[in-house]
PDB file of C-alpha atoms and ligand atoms in Angstrom:
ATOM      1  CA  UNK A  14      11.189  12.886 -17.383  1.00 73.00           C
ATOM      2  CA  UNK A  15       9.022   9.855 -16.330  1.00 90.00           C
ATOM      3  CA  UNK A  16       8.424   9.073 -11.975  1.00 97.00           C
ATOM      4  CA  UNK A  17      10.358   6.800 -10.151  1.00 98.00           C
ATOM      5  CA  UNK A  18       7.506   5.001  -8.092  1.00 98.00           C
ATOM      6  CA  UNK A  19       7.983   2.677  -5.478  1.00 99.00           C
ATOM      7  CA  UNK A  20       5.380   0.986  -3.847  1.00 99.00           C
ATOM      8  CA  UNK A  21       6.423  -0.507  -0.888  1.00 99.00           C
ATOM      9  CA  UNK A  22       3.614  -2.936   1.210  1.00 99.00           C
ATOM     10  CA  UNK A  23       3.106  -5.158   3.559  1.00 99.00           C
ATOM     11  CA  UNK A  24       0.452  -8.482   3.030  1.00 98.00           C
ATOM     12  CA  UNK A  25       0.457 -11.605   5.256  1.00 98.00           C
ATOM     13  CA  UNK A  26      -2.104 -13.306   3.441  1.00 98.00           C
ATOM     14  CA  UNK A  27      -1.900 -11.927  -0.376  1.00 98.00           C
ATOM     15  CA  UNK A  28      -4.944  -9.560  -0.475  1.00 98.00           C
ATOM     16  CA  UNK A  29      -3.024  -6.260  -0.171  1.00 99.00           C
ATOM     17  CA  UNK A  30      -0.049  -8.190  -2.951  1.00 99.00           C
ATOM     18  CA  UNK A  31      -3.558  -8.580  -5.301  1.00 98.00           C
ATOM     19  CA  UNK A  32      -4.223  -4.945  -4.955  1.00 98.00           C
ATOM     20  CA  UNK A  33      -0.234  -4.454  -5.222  1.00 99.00           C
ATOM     21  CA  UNK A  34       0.058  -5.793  -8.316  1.00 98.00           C
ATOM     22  CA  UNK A  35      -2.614  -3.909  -9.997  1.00 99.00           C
ATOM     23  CA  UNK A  36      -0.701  -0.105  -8.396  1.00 99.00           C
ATOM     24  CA  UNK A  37       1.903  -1.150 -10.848  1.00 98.00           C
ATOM     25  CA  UNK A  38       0.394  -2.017 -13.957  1.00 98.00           C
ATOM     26  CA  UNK A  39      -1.536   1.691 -13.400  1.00 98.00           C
ATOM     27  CA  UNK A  40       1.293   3.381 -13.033  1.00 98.00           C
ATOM     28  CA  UNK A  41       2.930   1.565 -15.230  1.00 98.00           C
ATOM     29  CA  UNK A  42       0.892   2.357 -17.926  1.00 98.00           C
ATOM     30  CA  UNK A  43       1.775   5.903 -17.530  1.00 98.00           C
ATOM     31  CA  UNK A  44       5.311   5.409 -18.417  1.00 97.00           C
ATOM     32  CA  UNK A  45       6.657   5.561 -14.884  1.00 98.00           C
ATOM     33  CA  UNK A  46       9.674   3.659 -13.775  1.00 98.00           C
ATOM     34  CA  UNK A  47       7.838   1.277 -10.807  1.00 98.00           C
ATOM     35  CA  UNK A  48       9.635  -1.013  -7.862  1.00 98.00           C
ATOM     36  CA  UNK A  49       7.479  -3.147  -5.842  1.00 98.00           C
ATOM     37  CA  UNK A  50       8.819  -3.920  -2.257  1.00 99.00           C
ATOM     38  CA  UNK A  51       8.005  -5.890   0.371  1.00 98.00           C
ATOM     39  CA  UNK A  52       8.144  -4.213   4.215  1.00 98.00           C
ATOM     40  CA  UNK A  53      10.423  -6.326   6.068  1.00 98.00           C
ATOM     41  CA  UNK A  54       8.788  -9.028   8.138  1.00 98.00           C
ATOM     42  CA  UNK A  55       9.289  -9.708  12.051  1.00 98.00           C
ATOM     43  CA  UNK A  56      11.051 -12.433  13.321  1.00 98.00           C
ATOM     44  CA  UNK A  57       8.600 -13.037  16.000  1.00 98.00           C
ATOM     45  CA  UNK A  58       5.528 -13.561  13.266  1.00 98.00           C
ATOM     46  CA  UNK A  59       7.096 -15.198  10.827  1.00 98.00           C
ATOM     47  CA  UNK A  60       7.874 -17.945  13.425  1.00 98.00           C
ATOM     48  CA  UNK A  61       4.200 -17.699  15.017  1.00 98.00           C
ATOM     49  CA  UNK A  62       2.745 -17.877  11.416  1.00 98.00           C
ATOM     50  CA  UNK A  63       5.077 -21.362  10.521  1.00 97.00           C
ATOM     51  CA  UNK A  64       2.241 -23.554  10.522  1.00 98.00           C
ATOM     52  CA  UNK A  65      -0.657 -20.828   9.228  1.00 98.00           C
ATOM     53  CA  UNK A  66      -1.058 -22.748   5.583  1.00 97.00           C
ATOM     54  CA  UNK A  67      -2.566 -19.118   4.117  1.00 97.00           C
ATOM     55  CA  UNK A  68       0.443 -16.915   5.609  1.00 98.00           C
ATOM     56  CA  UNK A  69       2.731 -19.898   3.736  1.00 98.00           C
ATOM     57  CA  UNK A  70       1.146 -20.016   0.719  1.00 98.00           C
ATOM     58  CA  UNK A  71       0.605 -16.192   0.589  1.00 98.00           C
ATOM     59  CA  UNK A  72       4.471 -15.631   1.436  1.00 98.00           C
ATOM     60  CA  UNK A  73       5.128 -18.233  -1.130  1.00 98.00           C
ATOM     61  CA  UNK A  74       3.774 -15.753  -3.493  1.00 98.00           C
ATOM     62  CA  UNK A  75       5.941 -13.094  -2.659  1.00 98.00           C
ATOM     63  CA  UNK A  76       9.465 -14.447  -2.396  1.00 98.00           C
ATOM     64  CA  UNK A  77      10.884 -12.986  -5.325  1.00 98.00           C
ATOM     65  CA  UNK A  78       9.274  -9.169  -4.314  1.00 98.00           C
ATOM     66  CA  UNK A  79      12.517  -7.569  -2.654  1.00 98.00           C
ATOM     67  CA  UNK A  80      12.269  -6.117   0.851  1.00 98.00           C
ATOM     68  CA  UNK A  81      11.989  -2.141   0.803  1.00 98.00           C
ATOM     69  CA  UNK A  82      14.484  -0.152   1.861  1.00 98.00           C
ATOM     70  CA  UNK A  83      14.138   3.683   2.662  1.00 98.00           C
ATOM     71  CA  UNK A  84      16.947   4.340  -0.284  1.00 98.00           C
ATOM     72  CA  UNK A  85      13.587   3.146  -1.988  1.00 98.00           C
ATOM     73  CA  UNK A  86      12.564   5.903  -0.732  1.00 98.00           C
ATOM     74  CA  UNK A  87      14.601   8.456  -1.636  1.00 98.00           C
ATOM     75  CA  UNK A  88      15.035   7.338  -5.319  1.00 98.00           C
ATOM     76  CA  UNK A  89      10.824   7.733  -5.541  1.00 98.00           C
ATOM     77  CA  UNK A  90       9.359  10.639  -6.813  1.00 98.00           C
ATOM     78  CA  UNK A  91       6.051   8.878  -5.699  1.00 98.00           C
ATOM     79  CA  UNK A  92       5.409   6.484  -2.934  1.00 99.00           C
ATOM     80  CA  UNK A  93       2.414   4.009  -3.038  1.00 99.00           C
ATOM     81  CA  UNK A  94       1.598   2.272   0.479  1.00 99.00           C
ATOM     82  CA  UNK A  95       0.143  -0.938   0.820  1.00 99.00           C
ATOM     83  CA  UNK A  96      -1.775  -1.218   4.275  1.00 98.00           C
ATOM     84  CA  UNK A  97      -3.439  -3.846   5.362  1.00 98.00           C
ATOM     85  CA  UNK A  98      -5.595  -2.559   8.888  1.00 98.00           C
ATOM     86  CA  UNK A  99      -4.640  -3.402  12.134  1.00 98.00           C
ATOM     87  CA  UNK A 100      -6.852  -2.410  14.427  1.00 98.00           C
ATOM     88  CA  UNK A 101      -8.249   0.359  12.249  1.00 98.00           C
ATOM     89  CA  UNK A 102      -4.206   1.688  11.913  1.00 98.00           C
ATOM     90  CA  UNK A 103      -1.000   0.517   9.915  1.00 98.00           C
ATOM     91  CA  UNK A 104       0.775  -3.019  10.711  1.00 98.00           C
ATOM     92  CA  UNK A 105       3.782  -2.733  13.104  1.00 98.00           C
ATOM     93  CA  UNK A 106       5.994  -4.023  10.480  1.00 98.00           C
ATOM     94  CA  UNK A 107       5.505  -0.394   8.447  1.00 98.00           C
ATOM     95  CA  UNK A 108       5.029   1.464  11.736  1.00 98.00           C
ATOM     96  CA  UNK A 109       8.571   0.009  11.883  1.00 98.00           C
ATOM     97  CA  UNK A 110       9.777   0.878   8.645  1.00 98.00           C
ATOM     98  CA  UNK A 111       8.484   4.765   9.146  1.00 98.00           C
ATOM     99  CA  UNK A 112       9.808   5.019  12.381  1.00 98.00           C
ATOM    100  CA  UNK A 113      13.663   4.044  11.638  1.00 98.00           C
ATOM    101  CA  UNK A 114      13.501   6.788   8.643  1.00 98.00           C
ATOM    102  CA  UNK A 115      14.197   9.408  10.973  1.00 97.00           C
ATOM    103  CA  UNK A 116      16.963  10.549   9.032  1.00 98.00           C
ATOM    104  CA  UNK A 117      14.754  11.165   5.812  1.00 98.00           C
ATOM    105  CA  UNK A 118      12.639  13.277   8.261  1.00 98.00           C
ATOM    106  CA  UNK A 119      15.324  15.076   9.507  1.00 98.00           C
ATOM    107  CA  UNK A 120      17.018  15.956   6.340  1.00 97.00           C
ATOM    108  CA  UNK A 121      13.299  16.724   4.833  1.00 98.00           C
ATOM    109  CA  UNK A 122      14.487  13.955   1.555  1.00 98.00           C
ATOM    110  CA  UNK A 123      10.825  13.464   1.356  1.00 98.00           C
ATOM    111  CA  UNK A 124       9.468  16.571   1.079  1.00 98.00           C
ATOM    112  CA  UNK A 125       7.116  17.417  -1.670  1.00 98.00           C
ATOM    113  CA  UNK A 126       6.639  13.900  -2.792  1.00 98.00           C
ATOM    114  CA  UNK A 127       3.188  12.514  -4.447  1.00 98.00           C
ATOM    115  CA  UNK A 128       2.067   9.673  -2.277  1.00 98.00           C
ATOM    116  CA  UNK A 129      -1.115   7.228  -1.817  1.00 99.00           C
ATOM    117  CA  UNK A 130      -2.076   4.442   0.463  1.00 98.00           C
ATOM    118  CA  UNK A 131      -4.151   1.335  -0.458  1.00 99.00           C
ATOM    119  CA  UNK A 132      -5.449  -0.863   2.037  1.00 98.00           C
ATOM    120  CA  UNK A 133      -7.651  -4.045   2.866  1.00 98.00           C
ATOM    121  CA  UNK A 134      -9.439  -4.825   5.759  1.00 98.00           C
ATOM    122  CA  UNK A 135     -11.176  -8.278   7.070  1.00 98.00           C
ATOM    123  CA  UNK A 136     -15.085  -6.512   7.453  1.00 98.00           C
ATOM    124  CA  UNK A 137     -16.659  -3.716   5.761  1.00 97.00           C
ATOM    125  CA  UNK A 138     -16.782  -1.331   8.767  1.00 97.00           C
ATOM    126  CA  UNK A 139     -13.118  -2.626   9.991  1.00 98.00           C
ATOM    127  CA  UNK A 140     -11.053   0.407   9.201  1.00 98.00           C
ATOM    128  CA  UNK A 141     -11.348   1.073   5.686  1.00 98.00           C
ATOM    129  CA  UNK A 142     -11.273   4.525   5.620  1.00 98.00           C
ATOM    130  CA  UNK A 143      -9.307   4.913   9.132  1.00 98.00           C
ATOM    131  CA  UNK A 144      -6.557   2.914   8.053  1.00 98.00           C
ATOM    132  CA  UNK A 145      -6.184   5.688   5.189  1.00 98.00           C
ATOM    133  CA  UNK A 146      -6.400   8.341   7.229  1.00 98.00           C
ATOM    134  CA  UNK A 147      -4.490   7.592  10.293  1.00 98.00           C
ATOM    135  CA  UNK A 148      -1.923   6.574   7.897  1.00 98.00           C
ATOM    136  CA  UNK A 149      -1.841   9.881   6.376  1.00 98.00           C
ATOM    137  CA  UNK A 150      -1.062  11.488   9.927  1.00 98.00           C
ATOM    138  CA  UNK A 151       3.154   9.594   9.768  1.00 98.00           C
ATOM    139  CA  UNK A 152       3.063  10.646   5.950  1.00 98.00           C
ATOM    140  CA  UNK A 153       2.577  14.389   6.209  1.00 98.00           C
ATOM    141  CA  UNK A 154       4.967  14.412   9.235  1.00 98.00           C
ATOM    142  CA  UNK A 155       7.371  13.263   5.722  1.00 98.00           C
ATOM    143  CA  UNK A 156       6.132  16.483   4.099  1.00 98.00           C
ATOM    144  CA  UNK A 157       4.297  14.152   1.711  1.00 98.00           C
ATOM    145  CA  UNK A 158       2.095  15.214  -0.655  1.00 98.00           C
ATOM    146  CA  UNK A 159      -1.520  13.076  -0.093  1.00 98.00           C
ATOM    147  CA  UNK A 160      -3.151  11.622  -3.505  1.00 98.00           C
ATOM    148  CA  UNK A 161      -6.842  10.281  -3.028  1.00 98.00           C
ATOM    149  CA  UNK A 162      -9.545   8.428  -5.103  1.00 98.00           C
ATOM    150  CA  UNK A 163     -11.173  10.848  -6.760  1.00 98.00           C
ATOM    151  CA  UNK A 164     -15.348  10.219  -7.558  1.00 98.00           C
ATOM    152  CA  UNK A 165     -15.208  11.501 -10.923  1.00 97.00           C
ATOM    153  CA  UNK A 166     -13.414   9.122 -12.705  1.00 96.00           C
ATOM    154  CA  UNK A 167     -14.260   5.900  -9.836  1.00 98.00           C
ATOM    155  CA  UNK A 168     -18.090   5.999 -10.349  1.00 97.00           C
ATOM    156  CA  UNK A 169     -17.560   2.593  -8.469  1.00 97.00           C
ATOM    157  CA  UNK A 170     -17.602   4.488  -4.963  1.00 97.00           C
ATOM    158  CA  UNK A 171     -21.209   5.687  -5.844  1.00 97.00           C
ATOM    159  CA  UNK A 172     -22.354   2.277  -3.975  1.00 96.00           C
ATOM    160  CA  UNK A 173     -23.975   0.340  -1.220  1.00 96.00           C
ATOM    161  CA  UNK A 174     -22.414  -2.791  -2.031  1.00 96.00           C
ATOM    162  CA  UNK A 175     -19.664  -4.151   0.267  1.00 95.00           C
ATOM    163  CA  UNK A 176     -16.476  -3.649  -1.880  1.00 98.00           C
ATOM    164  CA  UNK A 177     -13.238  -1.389  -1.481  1.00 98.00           C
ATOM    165  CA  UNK A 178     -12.471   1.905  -2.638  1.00 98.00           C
ATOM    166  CA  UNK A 179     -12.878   5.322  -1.128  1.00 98.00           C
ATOM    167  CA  UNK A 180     -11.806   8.962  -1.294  1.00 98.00           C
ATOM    168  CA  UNK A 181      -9.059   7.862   0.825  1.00 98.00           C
ATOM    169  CA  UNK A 182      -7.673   4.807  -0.268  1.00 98.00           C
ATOM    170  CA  UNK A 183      -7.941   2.026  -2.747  1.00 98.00           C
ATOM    171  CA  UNK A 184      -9.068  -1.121  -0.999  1.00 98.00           C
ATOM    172  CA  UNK A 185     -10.404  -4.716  -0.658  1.00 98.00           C
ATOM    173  CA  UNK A 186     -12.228  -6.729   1.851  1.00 98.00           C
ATOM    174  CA  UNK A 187     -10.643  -9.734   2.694  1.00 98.00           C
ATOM    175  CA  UNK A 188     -13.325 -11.149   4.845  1.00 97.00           C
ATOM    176  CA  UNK A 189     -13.468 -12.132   8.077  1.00 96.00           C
ATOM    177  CA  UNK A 190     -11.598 -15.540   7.404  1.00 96.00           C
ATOM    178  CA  UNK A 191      -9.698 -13.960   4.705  1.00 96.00           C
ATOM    179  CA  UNK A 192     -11.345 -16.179   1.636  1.00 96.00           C
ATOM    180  CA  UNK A 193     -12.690 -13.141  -0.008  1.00 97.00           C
ATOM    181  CA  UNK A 194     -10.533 -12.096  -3.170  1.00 97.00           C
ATOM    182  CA  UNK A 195     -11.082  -8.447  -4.533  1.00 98.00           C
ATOM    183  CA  UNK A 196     -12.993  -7.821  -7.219  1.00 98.00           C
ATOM    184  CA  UNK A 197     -12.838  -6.295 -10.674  1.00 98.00           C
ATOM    185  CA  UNK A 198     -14.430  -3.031  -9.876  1.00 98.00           C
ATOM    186  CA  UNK A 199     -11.494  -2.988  -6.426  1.00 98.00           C
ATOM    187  CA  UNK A 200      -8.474  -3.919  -9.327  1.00 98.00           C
ATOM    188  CA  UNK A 201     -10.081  -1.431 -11.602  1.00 98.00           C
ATOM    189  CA  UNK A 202      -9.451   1.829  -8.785  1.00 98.00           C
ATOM    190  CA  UNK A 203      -6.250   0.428  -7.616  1.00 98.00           C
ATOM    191  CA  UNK A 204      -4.841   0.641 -11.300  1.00 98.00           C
ATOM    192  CA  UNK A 205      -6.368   4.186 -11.380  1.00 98.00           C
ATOM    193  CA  UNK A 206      -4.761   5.056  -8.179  1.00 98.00           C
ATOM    194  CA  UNK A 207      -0.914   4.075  -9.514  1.00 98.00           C
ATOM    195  CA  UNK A 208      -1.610   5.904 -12.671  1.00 98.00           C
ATOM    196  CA  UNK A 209      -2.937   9.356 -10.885  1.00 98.00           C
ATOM    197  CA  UNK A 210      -0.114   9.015  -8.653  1.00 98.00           C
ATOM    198  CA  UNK A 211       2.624   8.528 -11.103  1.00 98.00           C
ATOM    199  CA  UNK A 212       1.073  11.633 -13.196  1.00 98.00           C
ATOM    200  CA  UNK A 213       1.244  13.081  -9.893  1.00 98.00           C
ATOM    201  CA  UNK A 214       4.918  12.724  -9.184  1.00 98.00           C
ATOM    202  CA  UNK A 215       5.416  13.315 -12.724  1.00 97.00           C
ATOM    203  CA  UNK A 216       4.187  17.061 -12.513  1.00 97.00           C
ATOM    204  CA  UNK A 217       5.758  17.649  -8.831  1.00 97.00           C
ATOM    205  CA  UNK A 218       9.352  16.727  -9.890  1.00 92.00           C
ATOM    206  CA  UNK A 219       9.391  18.620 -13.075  1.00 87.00           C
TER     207      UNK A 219
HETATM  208  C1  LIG B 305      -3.666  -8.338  14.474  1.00 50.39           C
HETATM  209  C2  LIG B 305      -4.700  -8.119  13.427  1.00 50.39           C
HETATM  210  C3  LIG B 305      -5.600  -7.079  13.565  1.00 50.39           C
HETATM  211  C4  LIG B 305      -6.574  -6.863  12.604  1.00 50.39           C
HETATM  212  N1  LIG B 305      -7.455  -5.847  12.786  1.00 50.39           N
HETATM  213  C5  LIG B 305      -8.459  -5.686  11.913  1.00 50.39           C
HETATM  214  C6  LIG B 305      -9.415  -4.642  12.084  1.00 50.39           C
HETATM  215  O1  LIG B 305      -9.332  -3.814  12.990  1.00 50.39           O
HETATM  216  N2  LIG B 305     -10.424  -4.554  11.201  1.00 50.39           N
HETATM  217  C7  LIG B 305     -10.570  -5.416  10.156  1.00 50.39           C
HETATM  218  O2  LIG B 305     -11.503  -5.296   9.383  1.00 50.39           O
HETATM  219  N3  LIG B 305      -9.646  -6.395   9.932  1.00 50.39           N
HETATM  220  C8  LIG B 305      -8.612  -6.540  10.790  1.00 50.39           C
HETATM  221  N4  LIG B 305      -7.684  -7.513  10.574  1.00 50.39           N
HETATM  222  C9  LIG B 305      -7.768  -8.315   9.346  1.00 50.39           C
HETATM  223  C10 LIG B 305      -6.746  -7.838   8.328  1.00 50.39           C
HETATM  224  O3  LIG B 305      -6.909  -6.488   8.019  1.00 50.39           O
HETATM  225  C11 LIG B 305      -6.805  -8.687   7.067  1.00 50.39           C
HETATM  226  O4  LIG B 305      -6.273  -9.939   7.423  1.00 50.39           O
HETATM  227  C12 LIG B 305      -6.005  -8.058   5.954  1.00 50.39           C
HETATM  228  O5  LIG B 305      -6.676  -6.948   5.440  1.00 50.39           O
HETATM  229  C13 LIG B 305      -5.752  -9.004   4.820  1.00 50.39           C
HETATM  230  O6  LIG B 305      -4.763  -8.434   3.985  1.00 50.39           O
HETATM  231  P1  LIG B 305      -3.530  -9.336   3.501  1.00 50.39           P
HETATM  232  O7  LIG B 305      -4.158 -10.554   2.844  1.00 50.39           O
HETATM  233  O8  LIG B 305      -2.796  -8.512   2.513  1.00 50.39           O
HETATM  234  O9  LIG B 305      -2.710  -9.696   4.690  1.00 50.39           O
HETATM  235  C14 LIG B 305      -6.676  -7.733  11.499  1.00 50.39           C
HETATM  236  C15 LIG B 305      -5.746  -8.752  11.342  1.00 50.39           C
HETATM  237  C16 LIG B 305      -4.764  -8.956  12.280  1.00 50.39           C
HETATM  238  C17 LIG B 305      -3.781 -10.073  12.104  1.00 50.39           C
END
């Protein structure tokens, strides 16, 4: 039987939606059955951001992407995370999302699951790989199983350059003003990352 995978993110200003996009056509490509969902925005920002032309246009994007919802969850048999870094963690908006699932926790409807995180941040040394990692900290809580990046088949990490991709995570660097966009080699990893998770989930729910 092919995965369910959902991959459910959060982007205000399209780079972690990029990266999004490419999760799917990797697992995709593996057969797997694949939902994209949007976390569920707050109130407060989406009124702050009214004006913000790049939180517009990048929402504008995204209006047809259906909010997540943690029966998402429970229909997965992989879950993808898009994270964008705050502050070298997860947005509130999925700290949110993780945090009313108590009752997934508690009935352990998670357990054993393949899952991944890809993230972005605005500057090389902004939380790339701590975003990853102090995501990982909720996820395991979930009894999740952790998927990385792995070196043999992303030669790309073998660099000094400033792009995305680690161990931990597939990723992108916005820059500071967000005009970066990610790059081929950043698209390339995240597509890897949706396959190896879907053949992942695949082999865990068999
Ligand atoms: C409140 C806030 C905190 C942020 N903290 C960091 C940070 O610690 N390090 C960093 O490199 N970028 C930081 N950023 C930049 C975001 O990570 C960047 O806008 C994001 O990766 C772009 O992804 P998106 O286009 O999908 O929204 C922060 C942005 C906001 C709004």
């Amino acid at each position: 039987m092919m995965a369910n995978i959902i991959i459910p993110y959060y982007s205000m200003y399209g780079h972690v939606f990029q990266l999004a996009n490419e999760v799917v056509k990797g697992a995709e490509q593996t057969g797997a059955e694949v939902k994209l969902a949007k976390v569920r925005e707050f109130e407060e920002v989406r009124q702050a951001m009214a004006e913000d032309d790049a939180y517009i246009k990048a929402q504008e994007a995204q209006k047809e992407i259906p909010e997540a919802e943690h029966e998402d969850l429970k229909w997965a048999d992989g879950i993808i995370w898009g994270v964008p870094t705050r502050y070298g963690n997860m947005p509130a908006q999925l700290k949110q999302f993780l945090d009313s699932a108590g009752a997934l926790w508690m009935n352990g409807e998670l357990e054993g699951k393949a899952t991944a995180v890809f993230t972005s941040t605005g500057s090389i040394h902004g939380g790339q790989e701590t975003t990853a990692i102090t995501t990982l900290v909720p996820l395991l809580h979930f009894g999740l199983i952790y998927v990385g990046l792995p070196y043999g088949e992303n030669q790309e990490m073998l660099t000094t350059e400033g792009i995305g991709g680690s161990p931990y995570a597939a990723s992108t660097i916005a820059g500071v003003d967000g005009s970066n966009q990610p790059v081929e080699q950043e698209f390339t990893m995240a597509r890897r990352l949706g396959a190896r998770v879907a053949h992942v989930s695949e082999k865990l729910s068999q």
